XYZ file of C-alpha atoms in Angstrom:
738
model
C -127.349 52.132 78.137
C -130.158 54.073 76.474
C -131.612 55.061 79.842
C -128.315 56.388 81.126
C -127.738 58.322 77.903
C -131.127 59.953 78.134
C -130.472 60.865 81.750
C -127.135 62.489 80.794
C -128.903 64.422 78.009
C -131.463 65.846 80.444
C -128.706 66.870 82.872
C -126.828 68.743 80.203
C -130.011 70.499 78.987
C -130.686 71.691 82.535
C -127.169 73.140 82.856
C -127.489 74.892 79.493
C -130.813 76.398 80.516
C -129.325 77.691 83.793
C -126.386 79.306 82.019
C -128.620 80.948 79.404
C -130.735 82.550 82.097
C -127.754 83.754 84.212
C -125.698 85.398 81.417
C -127.903 88.475 80.792
C -127.925 89.314 84.487
C -124.098 89.232 84.653
C -123.747 91.418 81.607
C -126.151 93.949 83.018
C -124.216 93.982 86.304
C -120.949 94.637 84.448
C -122.480 97.471 82.455
C -123.751 99.119 85.628
C -120.273 98.941 87.189
C -118.738 100.444 84.032
C -121.181 103.332 84.104
C -120.374 103.979 87.767
C -116.613 103.942 87.028
C -117.073 106.374 84.153
C -118.979 108.685 86.433
C -116.228 108.575 89.035
C -113.609 109.346 86.380
C -115.535 112.358 85.189
C -115.870 113.500 88.790
C -112.133 113.131 89.434
C -111.292 114.986 86.215
C -113.478 117.858 87.227
C -111.953 117.858 90.706
C -108.409 117.855 89.158
C -109.206 120.832 86.986
C -110.583 122.743 89.926
C -107.580 121.863 92.130
C -105.182 122.896 89.373
C -106.918 126.256 89.018
C -106.768 126.732 92.795
C -103.064 125.833 92.964
C -102.165 128.152 90.085
C -104.123 130.913 91.720
C -102.301 130.314 95.018
C -98.929 130.332 93.305
C -99.709 133.598 91.662
C -100.653 135.034 95.061
C -97.523 133.797 96.935
C -94.940 134.439 94.176
C -93.978 137.861 95.540
C -93.506 136.353 98.995
C -91.301 133.568 97.577
C -89.042 136.080 95.855
C -88.884 138.111 99.014
C -88.044 134.983 101.058
C -85.291 134.033 98.581
C -83.720 137.478 98.920
C -83.900 137.220 102.694
C -82.269 133.753 102.595
C -79.390 135.094 100.518
C -78.966 137.930 102.952
C -78.883 135.480 105.847
C -76.260 133.383 104.089
C -74.164 136.450 103.413
C -74.489 137.449 107.049
C -73.475 133.947 108.139
C -70.391 134.168 105.895
C -69.582 137.517 107.377
C -70.004 136.063 110.850
C -67.682 133.166 109.964
C -65.227 135.626 108.458
C -65.380 137.711 111.611
C -64.943 134.575 113.749
C -61.748 133.742 111.869
C -60.576 137.318 112.209
C -61.437 137.291 115.901
C -59.578 133.988 116.336
C -56.518 135.384 114.579
C -56.713 138.589 116.570
C -57.100 136.650 119.790
C -54.158 134.353 119.040
C -52.111 137.364 117.949
C -53.020 139.146 121.159
C -52.081 136.098 123.217
C -48.738 135.862 121.437
C -48.150 139.554 122.135
C -49.102 139.186 125.804
C -46.875 136.149 126.235
C -43.935 137.949 124.656
C -44.522 140.974 126.856
C -44.585 138.711 129.923
C -41.459 136.940 128.624
C -43.441 133.666 128.639
C -41.785 132.256 125.556
C -43.192 128.691 125.823
C -46.736 130.098 125.826
C -45.913 132.512 123.003
C -44.487 129.689 120.879
C -47.513 127.481 121.544
C -49.949 130.233 120.584
C -47.868 130.943 117.500
C -48.083 127.247 116.539
C -51.883 127.508 116.843
C -51.813 130.618 114.674
C -49.712 128.793 112.066
C -52.249 125.954 112.042
C -55.031 128.475 111.373
C -53.035 129.886 108.457
C -52.454 126.388 107.066
C -56.189 125.573 107.380
C -57.100 128.686 105.361
C -54.795 127.932 102.423
C -57.676 126.456 100.376
C -60.081 129.307 101.218
C -61.391 131.633 98.522
C -60.967 134.607 100.886
C -57.715 135.946 99.467
C -57.621 138.970 101.719
C -58.136 136.837 104.814
C -55.327 134.561 103.681
C -52.996 137.494 103.152
C -53.891 138.959 106.541
C -53.295 135.686 108.413
C -50.069 135.005 106.509
C -48.703 138.459 107.217
C -49.674 138.100 110.901
C -47.917 134.712 111.130
C -44.780 136.026 109.450
C -44.795 139.112 111.651
C -44.804 137.138 114.898
C -42.525 134.490 113.396
C -39.814 137.037 112.757
C -40.120 138.515 116.257
C -40.116 135.114 117.985
C -37.330 133.793 115.813
C -35.127 136.802 116.526
C -35.669 136.484 120.285
C -35.138 132.703 120.369
C -32.305 132.763 117.845
C -30.296 135.271 119.865
C -30.670 133.170 123.013
C -30.002 129.962 121.082
C -26.868 131.459 119.547
C -25.670 132.522 122.975
C -26.127 129.009 124.404
C -24.413 127.154 121.529
C -21.518 129.619 121.575
C -21.094 128.913 125.274
C -20.913 125.225 124.379
C -18.122 125.971 121.880
C -20.148 125.914 118.659
C -18.950 125.889 115.928
C -16.153 123.395 116.621
C -13.487 124.832 114.348
C -9.825 125.332 115.069
C -10.012 129.133 115.004
C -12.889 129.219 117.513
C -11.620 126.822 120.173
C -12.155 128.255 123.683
C -12.038 126.987 127.222
C -14.758 124.359 127.747
C -17.418 125.216 130.365
C -17.451 123.479 133.709
C -19.520 120.343 134.188
C -22.271 122.164 136.104
C -22.377 124.996 133.588
C -22.374 122.551 130.720
C -25.329 120.674 132.225
C -27.260 123.907 132.632
C -26.414 124.965 129.088
C -27.621 121.648 127.676
C -30.892 122.004 129.583
C -31.412 125.477 128.138
C -30.414 124.184 124.721
C -33.013 121.407 124.902
C -35.733 123.915 125.837
C -34.788 126.357 123.093
C -34.439 123.563 120.550
C -37.964 122.330 121.277
C -39.378 125.860 121.052
C -37.645 126.462 117.721
C -39.062 123.213 116.355
C -42.575 124.407 117.269
C -41.770 127.729 115.654
C -41.029 125.941 112.362
C -43.163 127.412 109.594
C -45.286 125.045 107.470
C -43.654 124.270 104.128
C -46.351 126.237 102.302
C -45.515 129.377 104.306
C -41.735 128.939 104.349
C -41.385 130.409 100.846
C -43.204 133.536 102.007
C -40.450 134.244 104.521
C -38.073 136.009 102.148
C -35.651 136.814 104.953
C -34.788 133.251 105.910
C -36.035 131.137 102.988
C -33.198 129.189 101.409
C -33.530 129.353 97.636
C -30.545 127.023 97.107
C -32.383 123.868 98.143
C -31.085 120.668 96.626
C -33.521 119.034 94.176
C -36.279 117.028 95.846
C -35.611 118.306 99.365
C -37.447 120.502 101.868
C -36.331 123.309 104.176
C -33.924 122.375 106.959
C -35.556 122.480 110.391
C -35.159 125.881 112.040
C -32.749 125.019 114.891
C -30.392 123.300 112.467
C -30.605 126.330 110.176
C -29.383 128.423 113.089
C -26.569 125.958 113.799
C -25.507 126.165 110.150
C -25.450 129.966 110.009
C -21.941 130.538 111.412
C -20.493 127.841 109.140
C -22.210 129.307 106.099
C -20.804 132.714 106.982
C -17.314 131.245 107.248
C -17.794 129.487 103.881
C -18.882 132.696 102.155
C -16.036 134.616 103.810
C -13.318 132.218 102.645
C -14.650 130.987 99.281
C -16.376 134.037 97.823
C -15.057 137.444 96.961
C -11.372 138.270 96.597
C -9.931 136.032 99.291
C -6.905 133.949 98.334
C -8.792 130.817 99.374
C -11.369 131.551 96.653
C -9.427 130.057 93.775
C -11.061 128.466 90.734
C -8.179 126.034 90.339
C -8.506 124.791 93.943
C -12.070 123.491 94.424
C -10.631 120.795 96.670
C -10.085 123.465 99.324
C -13.755 124.063 100.013
C -14.632 120.368 99.501
C -12.087 119.440 102.158
C -13.306 122.202 104.471
C -16.904 120.930 104.305
C -15.786 117.364 105.014
C -13.777 118.568 108.006
C -16.791 120.424 109.391
C -18.948 117.305 109.074
C -16.303 115.256 110.855
C -15.717 117.800 113.633
C -19.422 118.225 114.470
C -20.431 114.597 114.147
C -20.276 113.718 117.866
C -22.244 116.780 118.963
C -24.946 116.203 116.356
C -25.394 112.531 117.174
C -24.925 112.790 120.930
C -26.767 116.038 121.706
C -28.958 117.208 118.837
C -30.406 113.860 117.718
C -31.927 113.094 121.179
C -33.705 116.483 121.038
C -35.262 115.534 117.704
C -36.300 112.118 119.001
C -38.092 113.565 122.077
C -39.921 116.195 120.012
C -41.477 113.625 117.650
C -38.980 114.448 114.917
C -37.292 111.048 115.039
C -37.704 110.690 111.264
C -35.135 113.475 110.868
C -31.465 112.570 111.148
C -29.494 115.486 112.568
C -26.245 114.629 110.823
C -27.957 114.126 107.465
C -29.809 117.435 107.789
C -26.588 119.202 108.804
C -24.692 117.695 105.858
C -27.469 118.612 103.437
C -27.407 122.179 104.725
C -23.672 122.419 104.010
C -24.143 120.876 100.570
C -26.537 123.674 99.711
C -23.765 126.258 100.038
C -21.421 124.003 98.058
C -24.020 123.704 95.278
C -24.490 127.480 95.292
C -20.712 127.951 95.017
C -20.488 125.520 92.073
C -23.449 127.142 90.327
C -21.695 130.488 90.672
C -18.311 129.225 89.395
C -19.292 126.926 86.524
C -20.209 129.632 83.948
C -16.638 130.920 84.279
C -15.151 127.408 84.311
C -16.797 126.602 80.973
C -14.165 128.763 79.270
C -11.288 126.658 80.648
C -11.550 122.928 79.945
C -8.670 122.042 82.243
C -10.161 123.849 85.240
C -13.640 122.453 84.525
C -12.263 118.930 84.238
C -10.387 119.343 87.513
C -13.498 120.669 89.269
C -15.572 117.744 87.975
C -12.955 115.257 89.172
C -12.837 116.821 92.620
C -16.631 116.992 92.873
C -17.018 113.322 91.940
C -14.365 112.384 94.495
C -16.074 114.599 97.099
C -19.463 112.959 96.498
C -17.949 109.479 96.695
C -16.084 110.199 99.933
C -19.122 111.924 101.437
C -21.269 108.827 100.960
C -18.695 106.131 101.664
C -16.805 107.648 104.614
C -19.173 110.216 106.135
C -22.432 108.276 106.201
C -24.425 110.493 103.844
C -27.244 108.302 102.468
C -27.284 107.466 98.762
C -30.983 108.312 98.699
C -30.205 111.935 99.585
C -29.288 114.398 96.813
C -25.774 115.738 96.525
C -24.253 118.476 94.390
C -23.897 116.500 91.163
C -27.084 117.979 89.727
C -25.065 121.138 89.090
C -23.056 119.234 86.467
C -26.219 118.211 84.597
C -27.139 121.738 83.542
C -27.265 121.600 79.707
C -24.238 123.800 78.998
C -22.059 122.149 81.636
C -23.151 118.616 80.805
C -22.506 119.008 77.069
C -19.060 120.423 77.847
C -18.373 117.526 80.220
C -19.289 114.975 77.543
C -17.029 116.723 75.060
C -14.106 116.758 77.513
C -14.589 113.083 78.363
C -14.601 112.130 74.681
C -11.539 114.225 73.859
C -9.618 112.774 76.787
C -10.655 109.203 75.926
C -9.605 109.561 72.278
C -6.284 111.072 73.321
C -5.759 108.267 75.840
C -6.637 105.708 73.180
C -3.984 107.137 70.838
C -1.413 107.054 73.627
C -1.985 103.450 74.660
C -1.980 102.191 71.054
C 1.271 104.009 70.277
C 3.057 102.509 73.265
C 5.934 100.149 72.489
C 4.412 97.616 74.894
C 0.866 98.052 73.598
C 0.468 94.475 72.364
C 2.405 92.762 75.118
C 0.683 91.250 78.119
C 1.448 92.851 81.469
C 1.498 89.417 83.076
C 3.477 87.481 80.460
C 6.062 86.522 83.094
C 3.345 85.215 85.440
C 1.899 82.025 83.976
C -0.958 81.746 86.471
C -2.094 85.338 85.941
C -1.766 85.338 82.149
C -4.554 82.946 81.193
C -6.393 85.567 79.131
C -3.187 86.904 77.509
C -4.712 90.391 77.371
C -2.593 93.004 75.573
C -1.680 96.000 77.679
C -3.445 98.463 75.355
C -6.749 96.531 75.457
C -6.671 96.244 79.234
C -5.908 99.964 79.544
C -8.735 100.796 77.159
C -11.313 98.728 79.078
C -10.073 100.302 82.312
C -10.732 103.677 80.700
C -14.305 102.609 79.823
C -14.795 101.323 83.373
C -13.564 104.605 84.865
C -16.075 106.509 82.723
C -18.834 104.263 84.094
C -17.777 104.930 87.679
C -17.736 108.669 86.982
C -21.294 108.901 85.669
C -22.882 106.092 87.711
C -23.592 108.472 90.608
C -25.475 111.037 88.479
C -29.102 111.410 89.593
C -30.920 110.894 86.269
C -30.914 107.852 83.927
C -31.250 110.276 81.017
C -27.714 111.494 81.721
C -26.550 107.899 82.205
C -27.730 107.106 78.669
C -25.784 110.054 77.257
C -22.589 108.703 78.784
C -23.458 105.164 77.690
C -23.769 106.454 74.139
C -20.272 107.934 74.495
C -18.921 104.585 75.728
C -20.484 102.718 72.808
C -18.951 105.227 70.374
C -15.520 104.720 71.960
C -15.880 100.941 71.787
C -16.768 101.151 68.115
C -13.892 103.571 67.459
C -11.500 101.118 69.098
C -12.929 98.291 66.969
C -12.280 100.278 63.805
C -8.689 100.827 64.923
C -8.329 97.094 65.469
C -9.627 96.448 61.952
C -6.969 98.779 60.556
C -4.259 96.890 62.453
C -5.678 93.548 61.303
C -5.291 94.598 57.665
C -1.607 95.279 58.332
C -1.110 91.908 60.016
C -3.321 89.749 57.788
C -0.406 88.842 55.507
C 1.051 86.545 58.187
C -1.468 85.892 60.955
C 0.866 83.503 62.763
C 3.408 86.228 63.415
C 3.325 89.787 64.687
C 0.376 91.236 66.581
C -2.450 89.225 65.007
C -2.876 86.818 67.917
C -2.658 89.661 70.468
C -5.430 91.536 68.638
C -7.555 88.377 68.654
C -6.998 87.932 72.399
C -7.899 91.571 72.951
C -11.156 91.284 71.010
C -12.061 88.175 72.988
C -11.308 89.969 76.278
C -13.516 92.923 75.331
C -16.365 90.513 74.507
C -16.004 88.787 77.876
C -15.976 92.064 79.811
C -19.013 93.451 77.971
C -20.944 90.223 78.550
C -20.172 90.473 82.254
C -21.268 94.118 82.372
C -24.476 93.246 80.530
C -25.607 91.220 83.548
C -25.047 94.023 86.060
C -28.155 95.599 87.575
C -27.027 99.106 86.629
C -26.884 98.339 82.894
C -30.063 96.247 83.016
C -31.865 99.255 84.489
C -30.448 101.453 81.733
C -31.701 98.985 79.121
C -35.193 99.062 80.641
C -35.238 102.863 80.805
C -33.916 103.168 77.251
C -36.593 100.860 75.836
C -39.293 102.509 77.923
C -38.239 105.924 76.639
C -38.170 104.730 73.022
C -41.571 103.046 73.388
C -43.153 106.160 74.873
C -41.757 108.335 72.076
C -43.090 106.013 69.375
C -46.447 105.750 71.162
C -46.798 109.534 71.416
C -45.795 110.084 67.796
C -48.319 107.442 66.692
C -51.051 109.146 68.708
C -50.209 112.517 67.172
C -50.487 111.080 63.666
C -54.009 109.701 64.283
C -57.203 111.533 63.489
C -58.862 110.465 66.753
C -60.133 107.036 65.663
C -60.879 105.008 68.786
C -60.206 101.775 66.890
C -56.714 102.908 65.869
C -55.973 104.144 69.386
C -56.949 100.775 70.839
C -54.633 99.029 68.360
C -51.726 101.304 69.299
C -52.452 100.782 72.999
C -52.376 97.032 72.474
C -49.049 97.327 70.675
C -47.733 99.502 73.515
C -48.737 96.843 76.067
C -46.961 94.172 74.030
C -43.808 96.272 73.735
C -43.737 96.686 77.505
C -43.423 92.919 77.807
C -40.205 93.050 75.743
C -38.488 95.791 77.770
C -36.317 93.347 79.708
C -35.080 91.534 76.600
C -31.580 92.200 75.328
C -28.873 94.418 76.797
C -27.383 97.827 76.073
C -24.256 96.159 74.638
C -25.975 93.808 72.157
C -25.039 95.721 69.005
C -21.398 96.334 69.911
C -21.067 92.746 71.155
C -22.297 91.484 67.801
C -19.698 93.602 65.989
C -16.845 92.400 68.207
C -18.029 88.784 67.973
C -18.035 89.077 64.191
C -14.505 90.497 64.345
C -13.312 87.633 66.561
C -14.963 84.977 64.404
C -13.473 86.408 61.206
C -10.006 86.537 62.751
C -10.320 82.986 64.073
C -11.480 81.731 60.664
C -8.574 83.540 58.960
C -6.033 82.040 61.362
C -7.602 78.609 61.049
C -7.475 78.726 57.242
C -3.842 79.888 57.306
C -2.845 76.909 59.472
C -4.804 74.484 57.282
C -3.097 75.874 54.182
C 0.319 75.322 55.826
C -0.633 71.766 56.712
C -1.945 71.028 53.248
C 1.260 72.395 51.757
C 3.297 69.647 53.436
C 0.766 66.860 52.993
C 1.337 66.013 49.314
C 3.607 62.988 49.962
C 1.115 61.628 52.499
C -1.749 62.030 50.027
C 0.210 60.222 47.267
C 1.296 57.327 49.479
C 0.841 53.890 47.820
C -1.589 52.485 50.359
C -2.602 49.649 48.044
C 0.887 48.128 47.978
C 2.003 48.423 51.563
C 3.875 45.441 53.049
C 1.933 43.025 55.173
C 1.971 43.604 58.936
C 3.764 40.282 59.273
C 6.787 41.813 57.572
C 7.264 44.361 60.386
C 9.024 43.635 63.647
C 7.028 46.466 65.271
C 4.669 49.039 63.728
C 5.991 52.563 63.108
C 4.697 55.833 61.693
C 5.046 56.224 57.956
C 7.736 58.610 56.822
C 5.281 60.712 54.834
C 2.964 61.316 57.790
C 5.856 62.546 59.958
C 6.208 65.669 57.814
C 2.492 66.351 58.175
C 2.528 65.727 61.935
C 5.556 67.967 62.405
C 3.756 70.884 60.755
C 0.617 70.272 62.816
C 2.599 70.037 66.051
C 4.478 73.268 65.370
C 1.287 75.166 64.572
C -0.552 73.813 67.629
C 2.345 74.742 69.881
C 2.491 78.189 68.309
C -1.201 78.989 68.829
C -1.111 77.537 72.361
C 1.617 79.996 73.277
C -0.091 82.953 71.594
C -3.815 82.533 72.273
C -5.974 82.568 75.374
C -7.882 79.427 76.313
C -11.271 80.539 74.961
C -9.971 81.354 71.490
C -7.597 78.392 71.546
C -10.441 75.959 72.238
C -12.499 77.299 69.369
C -9.486 77.249 67.050
C -8.208 73.716 67.745
C -11.718 72.292 67.456
C -12.109 74.023 64.098
C -8.710 72.695 63.009
C -9.691 69.186 64.067
C -12.857 69.419 61.996
C -11.002 70.624 58.893
C -8.256 67.999 59.337
C -10.902 65.303 59.581
C -12.477 66.485 56.354
C -9.078 66.729 54.680
C -7.914 63.201 55.621
C -11.311 61.662 54.912
C -11.920 63.284 51.531
C -8.400 63.774 50.155
C -6.583 60.787 51.571
C -9.007 57.964 52.347
C -11.678 58.358 49.638
C -9.191 58.936 46.792
C -6.966 55.931 47.546
C -7.117 52.133 47.564
C -5.896 50.071 50.503
C -4.567 46.601 51.053
C -4.249 45.041 54.468
C -0.892 46.697 55.169
C -2.056 50.086 53.939
C -5.228 50.011 56.044
C -3.288 49.043 59.142
C -0.616 51.684 58.479
C -3.249 54.402 58.039
C -4.916 53.416 61.290
C -1.573 53.449 63.094
C -0.662 56.872 61.642
C -3.969 58.283 62.826
C -4.279 56.668 66.264
C -0.617 56.988 67.231
C 0.292 60.086 65.269
C -2.514 62.537 64.512
C -4.937 61.965 67.383
C -2.373 62.258 70.231
C -1.314 65.706 68.973
C -4.673 66.990 70.226
C -4.438 65.064 73.497
C -3.109 68.167 75.258
C -6.488 69.816 74.705
C -8.881 66.947 75.476
C -8.835 63.492 77.027
C -10.611 61.905 74.023
C -9.134 63.538 70.911
C -10.414 60.735 68.651
C -13.948 62.002 69.232
C -13.073 65.037 67.094
C -11.955 62.791 64.185
C -14.926 60.432 63.995
C -15.046 60.164 60.200
C -11.370 59.150 60.084
C -11.615 56.894 63.134
C -14.634 54.969 61.791
C -13.125 54.740 58.299
C -9.995 53.124 59.773
C -12.200 50.788 61.780
C -14.054 49.630 58.624
C -10.851 49.259 56.596
C -9.322 47.014 59.253
C -12.226 44.594 59.719
C -11.600 40.879 59.288
C -12.222 39.830 55.704
C -15.232 37.645 56.516
C -16.953 40.243 58.679
C -16.223 42.970 56.143
C -17.668 40.956 53.236
C -20.839 40.079 55.174
C -21.293 43.715 56.209
C -20.649 44.930 52.672
C -23.243 42.516 51.261
C -25.794 43.653 53.839
C -25.150 47.286 52.990
C -25.369 46.560 49.270
C -28.732 44.808 49.646
C -30.188 47.597 51.776
C -29.021 50.339 49.421
C -29.284 48.893 45.913
C -31.943 46.179 46.087
C -35.695 46.734 46.470
C -36.618 46.445 50.164
C -38.916 43.545 51.010
C -39.177 43.717 54.783
C -40.335 47.299 55.315
C -38.741 49.279 58.104
C -36.700 46.369 59.432
C -34.799 46.282 56.123
C -33.736 49.899 56.710
C -32.756 49.400 60.330
C -30.636 46.304 59.759
C -27.523 48.016 58.226
C -27.582 50.812 60.792
C -27.784 48.286 63.599
C -24.943 46.296 62.077
C -22.754 49.414 61.863
C -23.540 50.255 65.492
C -22.504 46.756 66.524
C -18.972 47.348 65.251
C -18.744 50.906 66.641
C -19.660 52.959 63.578
C -22.161 55.679 64.468
C -21.309 58.705 62.335
C -20.864 57.255 58.853
C -24.014 56.494 56.897
C -24.569 53.021 55.346
C -23.769 54.478 51.904
C -20.492 56.008 53.161
C -19.607 52.762 54.944
C -20.136 50.784 51.726
C -17.810 53.150 49.847
C -15.110 52.731 52.508
C -15.395 48.923 52.435
C -14.982 48.940 48.639
C -11.618 50.696 49.019
C -9.940 47.442 50.087
C -8.214 45.938 47.073
C -7.567 42.534 48.662
C -11.203 41.720 49.350
C -13.353 39.962 46.731
C -15.516 42.262 44.644
C -19.231 41.817 43.998
């Protein structure tokens, strides 16, 4: 061990000696490398300084040349722009020259094609900053457009006249021969195609003051050129007959020009669909419907006529009302019988101008209030129209209520076709005001009839209120009113959101909170209906009237129930003394009153109100018999049996005409009779069980509580509590007491 340790010591000393001798040489080597690196850095720094001085010197020398080169570059760019400008001018001049040459050579197809190319150039330059170039190209296009249009239009007019256009009674002529007609249709097809190519782009159409139609319907574009030419003779006829001092231009006869337009649409329908539409389809204009375009073109002159007449009509409510009626009828017939799409605008936007629309609302309200007064003053106002028809008179709706709801429905049909939901909401507001006005009138009548609800008009008013509720609930589910509810809430939410934003000082935190609230409110836009508030008011009216009628009947019943309440149930004869059971004499008076009242309300009330009323009466009668007859009396065996017989064979069957199980609406009375008529042994055992569970300290936990309930269920008692059952069992005087 010592030898090996000494050997290890020598080995370690040798390694230490080798390391000690090698370290200085490594350090010296590192120092030499550091000195060399420092020298290289100094050399590079000196080289950088020299290069920087050389570069700066070079920049100073070439700076004049750079400025000169920059000026030359700008000049080149300007020259290039000028060259491009000249190229566009040359292109326009060339196309213009080609159009001119083609016209001179009477090569109209070539002239139209070159014009189309020229129009494309003009359209391509619309975003250019070269205003003068734009003006030059536009003026060139319009110049050749007018020349080409005049040449083609004259030939087109000649061809369509030869074909008999327009097809009106005053212009009927001998039809051309078959060969001539074929040739004319060929020429018509050629001219129609050329006119379509001549059509100006929409952006240039407004520049053509000569032919631009400023009476466009909202949301529409210019009618295609060939159809504009077809419409020209009809527009001239319209202006001739319905403008100026002609007898046909009468403010009190708007139906004349409405009928004339409908006749023109009808008379030209076959030609448009059979001849013109195929031309559009072959010229890649299949998305355009010839009849729709033709109809829209005629509606433009109708709208212009209405716009001209309405300021004068505003001074005469009768004439304005008549014009509105005729316009609404015209729009309806146009869309239902003449195939004009609902997506296309009509002339109703004329009525939504602020002055006209406010006047229309005022007229509608005045007429509705006047109509309301008339129907309520009628001698048959509160009689049902169908009282002699049993099958049709289930709702028993008074004539005045049905007429009033028809009036509200007619108002809906009148404004439903207006283009904007904003105007729909204005009319809806009018309808809600009329409904509330009618409700107030009903309340005034109710006060007059409340002295004797079972006579007079009280029941008819109740039926009417119920009918209005049913109709409004049905309307609430219609898509039209659901859309109005959504738009109304959306409008209200946007207004509140904007007002909240205006009130902020720009805090991003507050804005994010408002935005979150706005998102949450959007989720609630489909909740509720536009009739919720008025429905709640009418429902409250119906419920109050039903409660009043119910209380009146109960008071009548209670007035004749005193003998029945004071019956000596504790001293009734034993059942063995009777040959056969019979109703007690005192209950007959009570049952007679109940029967008369039930028959009376069945004749007067509709099924919905009747069901609510008889169920309420059953509930109050149950409470009355249970609390004021059963609980305040004592019963022997005969009395208990007589009470059960009076109830099961007397009271319950009176309600059998309304339900198959009338006893289910008198459960307190039914179960009380069941307990009073138990066998003595069973009753005593049950009474003891109830007494122990109620009055003694429970010893068996939850089972002790369930035992009496289970026992009551076994004998058919489910509604009465164990405490109430014990009280009933203690009413028997012939059973042993505790």
